[in-house]
mmCIF file of N, CA and C in Angstrom:
data_model
loop_
_atom_site.group_PDB
_atom_site.id
_atom_site.type_symbol
_atom_site.label_atom_id
_atom_site.label_comp_id
_atom_site.label_asym_id
_atom_site.label_seq_id
_atom_site.Cartn_x
_atom_site.Cartn_y
_atom_site.Cartn_z
ATOM 1 N N UNK X 116 92.593 59.371 79.581
ATOM 2 C CA UNK X 116 91.723 59.812 80.645
ATOM 3 C C UNK X 116 90.282 59.642 80.183
ATOM 4 N N UNK X 117 89.494 58.980 80.975
ATOM 5 C CA UNK X 117 88.060 58.857 80.720
ATOM 6 C C UNK X 117 87.333 59.739 81.726
ATOM 7 N N UNK X 118 86.520 60.638 81.214
ATOM 8 C CA UNK X 118 85.842 61.616 82.062
ATOM 9 C C UNK X 118 84.919 60.932 83.051
ATOM 10 N N UNK X 119 85.114 61.224 84.338
ATOM 11 C CA UNK X 119 84.287 60.644 85.392
ATOM 12 C C UNK X 119 83.421 61.696 86.076
ATOM 13 N N UNK X 120 83.888 62.948 86.094
ATOM 14 C CA UNK X 120 83.159 63.991 86.809
ATOM 15 C C UNK X 120 83.517 65.350 86.215
ATOM 16 N N UNK X 121 82.590 66.290 86.305
ATOM 17 C CA UNK X 121 82.815 67.666 85.886
ATOM 18 C C UNK X 121 82.332 68.570 87.000
ATOM 19 N N UNK X 122 83.189 69.472 87.432
ATOM 20 C CA UNK X 122 82.824 70.414 88.496
ATOM 21 C C UNK X 122 82.909 71.832 87.946
ATOM 22 N N UNK X 123 81.895 72.624 88.281
ATOM 23 C CA UNK X 123 81.832 74.005 87.805
ATOM 24 C C UNK X 123 81.691 74.921 89.011
ATOM 25 N N UNK X 124 82.583 75.894 89.106
ATOM 26 C CA UNK X 124 82.535 76.870 90.196
ATOM 27 C C UNK X 124 82.614 78.271 89.614
ATOM 28 N N UNK X 125 81.867 79.185 90.213
ATOM 29 C CA UNK X 125 81.989 80.580 89.821
ATOM 30 C C UNK X 125 82.905 81.265 90.814
ATOM 31 N N UNK X 126 83.966 81.884 90.293
ATOM 32 C CA UNK X 126 84.937 82.586 91.117
ATOM 33 C C UNK X 126 84.874 84.074 90.796
ATOM 34 N N UNK X 127 85.647 84.846 91.503
ATOM 35 C CA UNK X 127 85.641 86.301 91.302
ATOM 36 C C UNK X 127 86.042 86.689 89.882
ATOM 37 N N UNK X 128 86.962 85.925 89.270
ATOM 38 C CA UNK X 128 87.453 86.278 87.937
ATOM 39 C C UNK X 128 86.720 85.557 86.810
ATOM 40 N N UNK X 129 85.761 84.724 87.138
ATOM 41 C CA UNK X 129 85.021 83.990 86.112
ATOM 42 C C UNK X 129 84.677 82.589 86.568
ATOM 43 N N UNK X 130 84.542 81.695 85.614
ATOM 44 C CA UNK X 130 84.148 80.318 85.882
ATOM 45 C C UNK X 130 85.357 79.401 85.861
ATOM 46 N N UNK X 131 85.364 78.411 86.741
ATOM 47 C CA UNK X 131 86.408 77.384 86.745
ATOM 48 C C UNK X 131 85.715 76.046 86.530
ATOM 49 N N UNK X 132 86.107 75.368 85.453
ATOM 50 C CA UNK X 132 85.521 74.073 85.108
ATOM 51 C C UNK X 132 86.620 73.024 85.244
ATOM 52 N N UNK X 133 86.385 72.018 86.078
ATOM 53 C CA UNK X 133 87.330 70.919 86.266
ATOM 54 C C UNK X 133 86.771 69.677 85.600
ATOM 55 N N UNK X 134 87.546 69.106 84.689
ATOM 56 C CA UNK X 134 87.222 67.825 84.071
ATOM 57 C C UNK X 134 88.074 66.781 84.789
ATOM 58 N N UNK X 135 87.441 65.845 85.474
ATOM 59 C CA UNK X 135 88.154 64.889 86.319
ATOM 60 C C UNK X 135 88.011 63.495 85.727
ATOM 61 N N UNK X 136 89.154 62.835 85.544
ATOM 62 C CA UNK X 136 89.177 61.510 84.957
ATOM 63 C C UNK X 136 89.023 60.413 85.987
ATOM 64 N N UNK X 137 88.700 59.216 85.501
ATOM 65 C CA UNK X 137 88.527 58.080 86.393
ATOM 66 C C UNK X 137 89.836 57.631 87.028
ATOM 67 N N UNK X 138 90.959 58.113 86.519
ATOM 68 C CA UNK X 138 92.261 57.757 87.081
ATOM 69 C C UNK X 138 92.796 58.826 88.024
ATOM 70 N N UNK X 139 91.986 59.861 88.298
ATOM 71 C CA UNK X 139 92.392 60.917 89.210
ATOM 72 C C UNK X 139 93.019 62.119 88.532
ATOM 73 N N UNK X 140 93.393 62.000 87.263
ATOM 74 C CA UNK X 140 93.924 63.146 86.529
ATOM 75 C C UNK X 140 92.808 64.170 86.332
ATOM 76 N N UNK X 141 93.180 65.440 86.243
ATOM 77 C CA UNK X 141 92.183 66.493 86.060
ATOM 78 C C UNK X 141 92.727 67.591 85.164
ATOM 79 N N UNK X 142 91.829 68.241 84.450
ATOM 80 C CA UNK X 142 92.150 69.393 83.623
ATOM 81 C C UNK X 142 91.190 70.506 84.024
ATOM 82 N N UNK X 143 91.739 71.699 84.263
ATOM 83 C CA UNK X 143 90.918 72.845 84.627
ATOM 84 C C UNK X 143 90.939 73.868 83.504
ATOM 85 N N UNK X 144 89.779 74.449 83.259
ATOM 86 C CA UNK X 144 89.646 75.504 82.259
ATOM 87 C C UNK X 144 88.979 76.687 82.941
ATOM 88 N N UNK X 145 89.550 77.874 82.759
ATOM 89 C CA UNK X 145 88.937 79.086 83.294
ATOM 90 C C UNK X 145 88.266 79.828 82.152
ATOM 91 N N UNK X 146 87.033 80.228 82.385
ATOM 92 C CA UNK X 146 86.242 80.952 81.386
ATOM 93 C C UNK X 146 85.875 82.307 81.980
ATOM 94 N N UNK X 147 86.220 83.367 81.288
ATOM 95 C CA UNK X 147 85.925 84.724 81.758
ATOM 96 C C UNK X 147 84.418 84.957 81.773
ATOM 97 N N UNK X 148 83.971 85.765 82.730
ATOM 98 C CA UNK X 148 82.545 86.095 82.838
ATOM 99 C C UNK X 148 81.976 86.655 81.545
ATOM 100 N N UNK X 149 82.795 87.367 80.787
ATOM 101 C CA UNK X 149 82.308 87.966 79.548
ATOM 102 C C UNK X 149 81.983 86.928 78.478
ATOM 103 N N UNK X 150 82.454 85.692 78.653
ATOM 104 C CA UNK X 150 82.187 84.626 77.685
ATOM 105 C C UNK X 150 81.067 83.693 78.124
ATOM 106 N N UNK X 151 80.595 83.829 79.361
ATOM 107 C CA UNK X 151 79.537 82.935 79.852
ATOM 108 C C UNK X 151 78.796 83.594 81.006
ATOM 109 N N UNK X 152 77.472 83.598 80.892
ATOM 110 C CA UNK X 152 76.665 84.188 81.967
ATOM 111 C C UNK X 152 76.036 83.123 82.860
ATOM 112 N N UNK X 153 76.196 81.855 82.479
ATOM 113 C CA UNK X 153 75.631 80.772 83.284
ATOM 114 C C UNK X 153 76.608 79.601 83.323
ATOM 115 N N UNK X 154 76.351 78.675 84.231
ATOM 116 C CA UNK X 154 77.189 77.483 84.341
ATOM 117 C C UNK X 154 77.133 76.653 83.061
ATOM 118 N N UNK X 155 75.958 76.560 82.448
ATOM 119 C CA UNK X 155 75.819 75.799 81.200
ATOM 120 C C UNK X 155 76.650 76.419 80.073
ATOM 121 N N UNK X 156 76.612 77.746 79.961
ATOM 122 C CA UNK X 156 77.404 78.427 78.935
ATOM 123 C C UNK X 156 78.899 78.268 79.211
ATOM 124 N N UNK X 157 79.283 78.321 80.476
ATOM 125 C CA UNK X 157 80.692 78.149 80.841
ATOM 126 C C UNK X 157 81.171 76.752 80.479
ATOM 127 N N UNK X 158 80.346 75.752 80.723
ATOM 128 C CA UNK X 158 80.703 74.376 80.387
ATOM 129 C C UNK X 158 80.879 74.214 78.882
ATOM 130 N N UNK X 159 79.968 74.763 78.097
ATOM 131 C CA UNK X 159 80.076 74.666 76.636
ATOM 132 C C UNK X 159 81.324 75.385 76.133
ATOM 133 N N UNK X 160 81.627 76.537 76.709
ATOM 134 C CA UNK X 160 82.831 77.275 76.313
ATOM 135 C C UNK X 160 84.091 76.471 76.666
ATOM 136 N N UNK X 161 84.097 75.854 77.858
ATOM 137 C CA UNK X 161 85.246 75.051 78.286
ATOM 138 C C UNK X 161 85.435 73.849 77.368
ATOM 139 N N UNK X 162 84.350 73.214 76.961
ATOM 140 C CA UNK X 162 84.439 72.088 76.021
ATOM 141 C C UNK X 162 85.039 72.552 74.698
ATOM 142 N N UNK X 163 84.624 73.718 74.223
ATOM 143 C CA UNK X 163 85.157 74.250 72.969
ATOM 144 C C UNK X 163 86.657 74.510 73.090
ATOM 145 N N UNK X 164 87.094 75.020 74.229
ATOM 146 C CA UNK X 164 88.518 75.249 74.455
ATOM 147 C C UNK X 164 89.270 73.926 74.408
ATOM 148 N N UNK X 165 88.714 72.892 75.025
ATOM 149 C CA UNK X 165 89.370 71.586 75.036
ATOM 150 C C UNK X 165 89.496 71.029 73.617
ATOM 151 N N UNK X 166 88.482 71.225 72.785
ATOM 152 C CA UNK X 166 88.550 70.765 71.396
ATOM 153 C C UNK X 166 89.665 71.494 70.658
ATOM 154 N N UNK X 167 89.785 72.788 70.877
ATOM 155 C CA UNK X 167 90.849 73.554 70.228
ATOM 156 C C UNK X 167 92.222 73.071 70.666
ATOM 157 N N UNK X 168 92.361 72.685 71.920
ATOM 158 C CA UNK X 168 93.643 72.216 72.435
ATOM 159 C C UNK X 168 93.982 70.809 71.974
ATOM 160 N N UNK X 169 92.996 70.023 71.594
ATOM 161 C CA UNK X 169 93.231 68.648 71.168
ATOM 162 C C UNK X 169 94.206 68.595 69.998
ATOM 163 N N UNK X 170 94.149 69.557 69.117
ATOM 164 C CA UNK X 170 95.050 69.561 67.961
ATOM 165 C C UNK X 170 96.514 69.609 68.381
ATOM 166 N N UNK X 171 96.811 70.195 69.514
ATOM 167 C CA UNK X 171 98.206 70.308 69.950
ATOM 168 C C UNK X 171 98.798 68.955 70.302
ATOM 169 N N UNK X 172 97.970 68.009 70.700
ATOM 170 C CA UNK X 172 98.477 66.690 71.035
ATOM 171 C C UNK X 172 98.490 65.727 69.875
ATOM 172 N N UNK X 173 97.883 66.109 68.762
ATOM 173 C CA UNK X 173 97.750 65.172 67.655
ATOM 174 C C UNK X 173 98.494 65.570 66.397
ATOM 175 N N UNK X 174 98.944 66.797 66.307
ATOM 176 C CA UNK X 174 99.574 67.244 65.072
ATOM 177 C C UNK X 174 100.909 67.932 65.318
ATOM 178 N N UNK X 175 101.636 67.460 66.297
ATOM 179 C CA UNK X 175 102.949 68.024 66.544
ATOM 180 C C UNK X 175 102.922 69.495 66.907
ATOM 181 N N UNK X 176 101.853 69.934 67.549
ATOM 182 C CA UNK X 176 101.774 71.325 67.969
ATOM 183 C C UNK X 176 101.113 72.229 66.960
ATOM 184 N N UNK X 177 100.714 71.690 65.813
ATOM 185 C CA UNK X 177 100.078 72.512 64.793
ATOM 186 C C UNK X 177 98.586 72.652 65.016
ATOM 187 N N UNK X 178 98.007 73.534 64.288
ATOM 188 C CA UNK X 178 96.560 73.746 64.376
ATOM 189 C C UNK X 178 95.833 72.712 63.531
ATOM 190 N N UNK X 179 94.555 72.550 63.774
ATOM 191 C CA UNK X 179 93.741 71.660 62.966
ATOM 192 C C UNK X 179 93.683 72.182 61.539
ATOM 193 N N UNK X 180 93.472 71.267 60.609
ATOM 194 C CA UNK X 180 93.463 71.643 59.206
ATOM 195 C C UNK X 180 92.294 72.543 58.853
ATOM 196 N N UNK X 181 91.139 72.288 59.442
ATOM 197 C CA UNK X 181 89.953 73.074 59.152
ATOM 198 C C UNK X 181 88.962 72.921 60.301
ATOM 199 N N UNK X 182 87.848 73.642 60.245
ATOM 200 C CA UNK X 182 86.897 73.610 61.354
ATOM 201 C C UNK X 182 86.252 72.237 61.516
ATOM 202 N N UNK X 183 86.009 71.510 60.408
ATOM 203 C CA UNK X 183 85.444 70.169 60.519
ATOM 204 C C UNK X 183 86.425 69.245 61.228
ATOM 205 N N UNK X 184 87.687 69.299 60.828
ATOM 206 C CA UNK X 184 88.711 68.461 61.433
ATOM 207 C C UNK X 184 88.868 68.783 62.917
ATOM 208 N N UNK X 185 88.712 70.039 63.279
ATOM 209 C CA UNK X 185 88.877 70.448 64.670
ATOM 210 C C UNK X 185 87.834 69.823 65.582
ATOM 211 N N UNK X 186 86.624 69.606 65.094
ATOM 212 C CA UNK X 186 85.563 69.033 65.931
ATOM 213 C C UNK X 186 85.286 67.574 65.624
ATOM 214 N N UNK X 187 85.980 67.016 64.645
ATOM 215 C CA UNK X 187 85.750 65.619 64.276
ATOM 216 C C UNK X 187 86.259 64.678 65.354
ATOM 217 N N UNK X 188 85.505 63.616 65.605
ATOM 218 C CA UNK X 188 85.959 62.606 66.555
ATOM 219 C C UNK X 188 86.567 61.409 65.839
ATOM 220 N N UNK X 189 86.752 61.511 64.529
ATOM 221 C CA UNK X 189 87.395 60.442 63.773
ATOM 222 C C UNK X 189 86.449 59.416 63.211
ATOM 223 N N UNK X 190 85.174 59.538 63.505
ATOM 224 C CA UNK X 190 84.197 58.611 62.940
ATOM 225 C C UNK X 190 83.862 59.059 61.528
ATOM 226 N N UNK X 191 84.138 58.205 60.580
ATOM 227 C CA UNK X 191 83.883 58.558 59.191
ATOM 228 C C UNK X 191 82.537 58.001 58.752
ATOM 229 N N UNK X 192 81.947 58.631 57.771
ATOM 230 C CA UNK X 192 80.677 58.159 57.243
ATOM 231 C C UNK X 192 80.861 56.766 56.661
ATOM 232 N N UNK X 193 79.955 55.859 56.986
ATOM 233 C CA UNK X 193 80.059 54.478 56.526
ATOM 234 C C UNK X 193 79.979 54.354 55.011
ATOM 235 N N UNK X 194 79.280 55.271 54.361
ATOM 236 C CA UNK X 194 79.102 55.157 52.917
ATOM 237 C C UNK X 194 80.267 55.742 52.121
ATOM 238 N N UNK X 195 81.224 56.360 52.789
ATOM 239 C CA UNK X 195 82.372 56.946 52.116
ATOM 240 C C UNK X 195 83.558 55.978 52.187
ATOM 241 N N UNK X 196 84.163 55.630 51.046
ATOM 242 C CA UNK X 196 85.316 54.725 51.083
ATOM 243 C C UNK X 196 86.551 55.430 51.640
ATOM 244 N N UNK X 197 87.439 54.653 52.252
ATOM 245 C CA UNK X 197 88.710 55.197 52.699
ATOM 246 C C UNK X 197 89.561 55.535 51.491
ATOM 247 N N UNK X 198 90.474 56.475 51.622
ATOM 248 C CA UNK X 198 91.251 56.932 50.478
ATOM 249 C C UNK X 198 92.076 55.825 49.828
ATOM 250 N N UNK X 199 92.618 54.905 50.589
ATOM 251 C CA UNK X 199 93.479 53.866 50.040
ATOM 252 C C UNK X 199 92.746 52.585 49.694
ATOM 253 N N UNK X 200 91.434 52.586 49.730
ATOM 254 C CA UNK X 200 90.662 51.400 49.419
ATOM 255 C C UNK X 200 90.599 51.207 47.913
ATOM 256 N N UNK X 201 90.947 49.993 47.467
ATOM 257 C CA UNK X 201 90.871 49.676 46.022
ATOM 258 C C UNK X 201 89.911 48.522 45.836
ATOM 259 N N UNK X 202 89.136 48.586 44.775
ATOM 260 C CA UNK X 202 88.154 47.514 44.489
ATOM 261 C C UNK X 202 88.597 46.702 43.297
#
């Protein structure tokens, strides 16, 4: 899914954030009012929830190894060699 649109609505029970893909698929995240007082804060909280959930699709249902791994997008520093690289 490639993100095409994001919709934010305030409801009686909190914020509802819809992440809509270019293929029509969508993911909704509800954020309680106590965690966000504005639409911007609700969006950031929803993004954080999505990052936490990403580990469930990549590690057989397990949690991320550490906080860096949880937010990493897989781009490694160019100056660091890969573990299996031999010279």
